[in-house]
Amino acid sequence: GQSLIFRTNLDDVVICDAEHPLHFCEEEGRDGLKPYVRVRGRLQALVGRSITYDLLELATDDGAGGAGIWSGGQFFSVGPSASD
């Protein structure tokens, strides 16, 4: 089981899992996605560009024509979240 660990610029350490999900939002005015990870409560941390490329290298096929990333026993879809 793969676990992604993020450290914020405020030194919060977050293991990406069901409690701290990774999700992608459409970038306004552009044709791209930005990844965020929940730190605590409703606080979301934007993942930096260089780490985004590393994340995308870890993406695997979800079996339904999409892609996603495994962490903490959870599969996080690489695509805009339903709340966008």
Short mmCIF file of C-alpha atoms in Angstrom, two decimals:
data_model
loop_
_atom_site.label_atom_id
_atom_site.label_comp_id
_atom_site.label_asym_id
_atom_site.label_seq_id
_atom_site.Cartn_x
_atom_site.Cartn_y
_atom_site.Cartn_z
CA GLY A 1 0.00 0.00 0.00
CA GLN A 2 1.29 3.33 -1.14
CA SER A 3 0.91 6.34 1.16
CA LEU A 4 1.55 9.89 0.01
CA ILE A 5 2.84 12.22 2.70
CA PHE A 6 2.66 15.98 2.28
CA ARG A 7 4.31 18.71 4.37
CA THR A 8 2.78 22.16 4.12
CA ASN A 9 4.65 25.44 4.24
CA LEU A 10 3.39 25.72 7.85
CA ASP A 11 4.96 22.33 8.72
CA ASP A 12 1.69 20.40 8.91
CA VAL A 13 2.34 16.79 7.93
CA VAL A 14 -0.57 15.08 6.19
CA ILE A 15 -0.87 11.48 5.04
CA CYS A 16 -3.24 11.38 2.08
CA ASP A 17 -6.10 9.02 3.01
CA ALA A 18 -9.88 9.02 3.54
CA GLU A 19 -9.61 11.72 6.22
CA HIS A 20 -7.17 13.81 4.15
CA PRO A 21 -8.33 13.27 0.55
CA LEU A 22 -6.58 14.43 -2.59
CA HIS A 23 -8.83 16.07 -5.15
CA PHE A 24 -8.43 18.02 -8.37
CA CYS A 25 -10.22 21.25 -9.27
CA GLU A 26 -10.49 22.87 -12.66
CA GLU A 27 -8.26 25.90 -13.01
CA GLU A 28 -10.38 28.95 -13.82
CA GLY A 29 -9.77 30.42 -17.25
CA ARG A 30 -7.46 27.56 -18.24
CA ASP A 31 -7.69 24.02 -19.45
CA GLY A 32 -5.95 22.43 -16.47
CA LEU A 33 -6.43 20.94 -13.04
CA LYS A 34 -4.96 21.89 -9.67
CA PRO A 35 -4.54 19.27 -6.93
CA TYR A 36 -5.48 19.98 -3.32
CA VAL A 37 -5.18 17.88 -0.17
CA ARG A 38 -7.35 18.42 2.92
CA VAL A 39 -5.17 19.39 5.89
CA ARG A 40 -7.81 19.69 8.61
CA GLY A 41 -11.44 20.73 8.81
CA ARG A 42 -12.19 22.68 5.65
CA LEU A 43 -8.55 23.79 5.15
CA GLN A 44 -7.27 22.69 1.75
CA ALA A 45 -3.61 22.93 0.68
CA LEU A 46 -2.72 23.51 -2.96
CA VAL A 47 -0.07 21.05 -4.15
CA GLY A 48 2.89 22.76 -5.85
CA ARG A 49 3.50 22.41 -9.57
CA SER A 50 6.63 20.23 -9.33
CA ILE A 51 4.88 17.83 -6.93
CA THR A 52 1.87 17.76 -9.27
CA TYR A 53 4.07 16.30 -12.01
CA ASP A 54 5.36 13.68 -9.56
CA LEU A 55 1.77 12.80 -8.61
CA LEU A 56 0.74 12.39 -12.24
CA GLU A 57 3.61 9.95 -12.77
CA LEU A 58 2.02 7.79 -10.03
CA ALA A 59 -1.40 7.77 -11.71
CA THR A 60 -2.82 4.40 -12.75
CA ASP A 61 -5.83 3.32 -14.80
CA ASP A 62 -9.05 3.02 -12.79
CA GLY A 63 -10.43 0.33 -15.10
CA ALA A 64 -13.17 2.60 -16.45
CA GLY A 65 -11.11 4.77 -18.79
CA GLY A 66 -10.01 7.26 -16.13
CA ALA A 67 -6.93 7.59 -14.00
CA GLY A 68 -6.21 8.01 -10.33
CA ILE A 69 -3.69 7.76 -7.55
CA TRP A 70 -3.64 5.30 -4.65
CA SER A 71 -2.75 6.47 -1.14
CA GLY A 72 -3.67 5.22 2.31
CA GLY A 73 -5.86 2.48 0.86
CA GLN A 74 -7.97 5.00 -1.09
CA PHE A 75 -8.18 5.68 -4.83
CA PHE A 76 -8.28 9.38 -5.75
CA SER A 77 -9.48 10.19 -9.24
CA VAL A 78 -7.36 12.48 -11.39
CA GLY A 79 -10.09 14.72 -12.70
CA PRO A 80 -12.34 17.50 -11.49
CA SER A 81 -14.19 16.62 -8.31
CA ALA A 82 -17.98 16.46 -8.24
CA SER A 83 -18.07 19.64 -6.12
CA ASP A 84 -16.49 21.76 -8.90
#
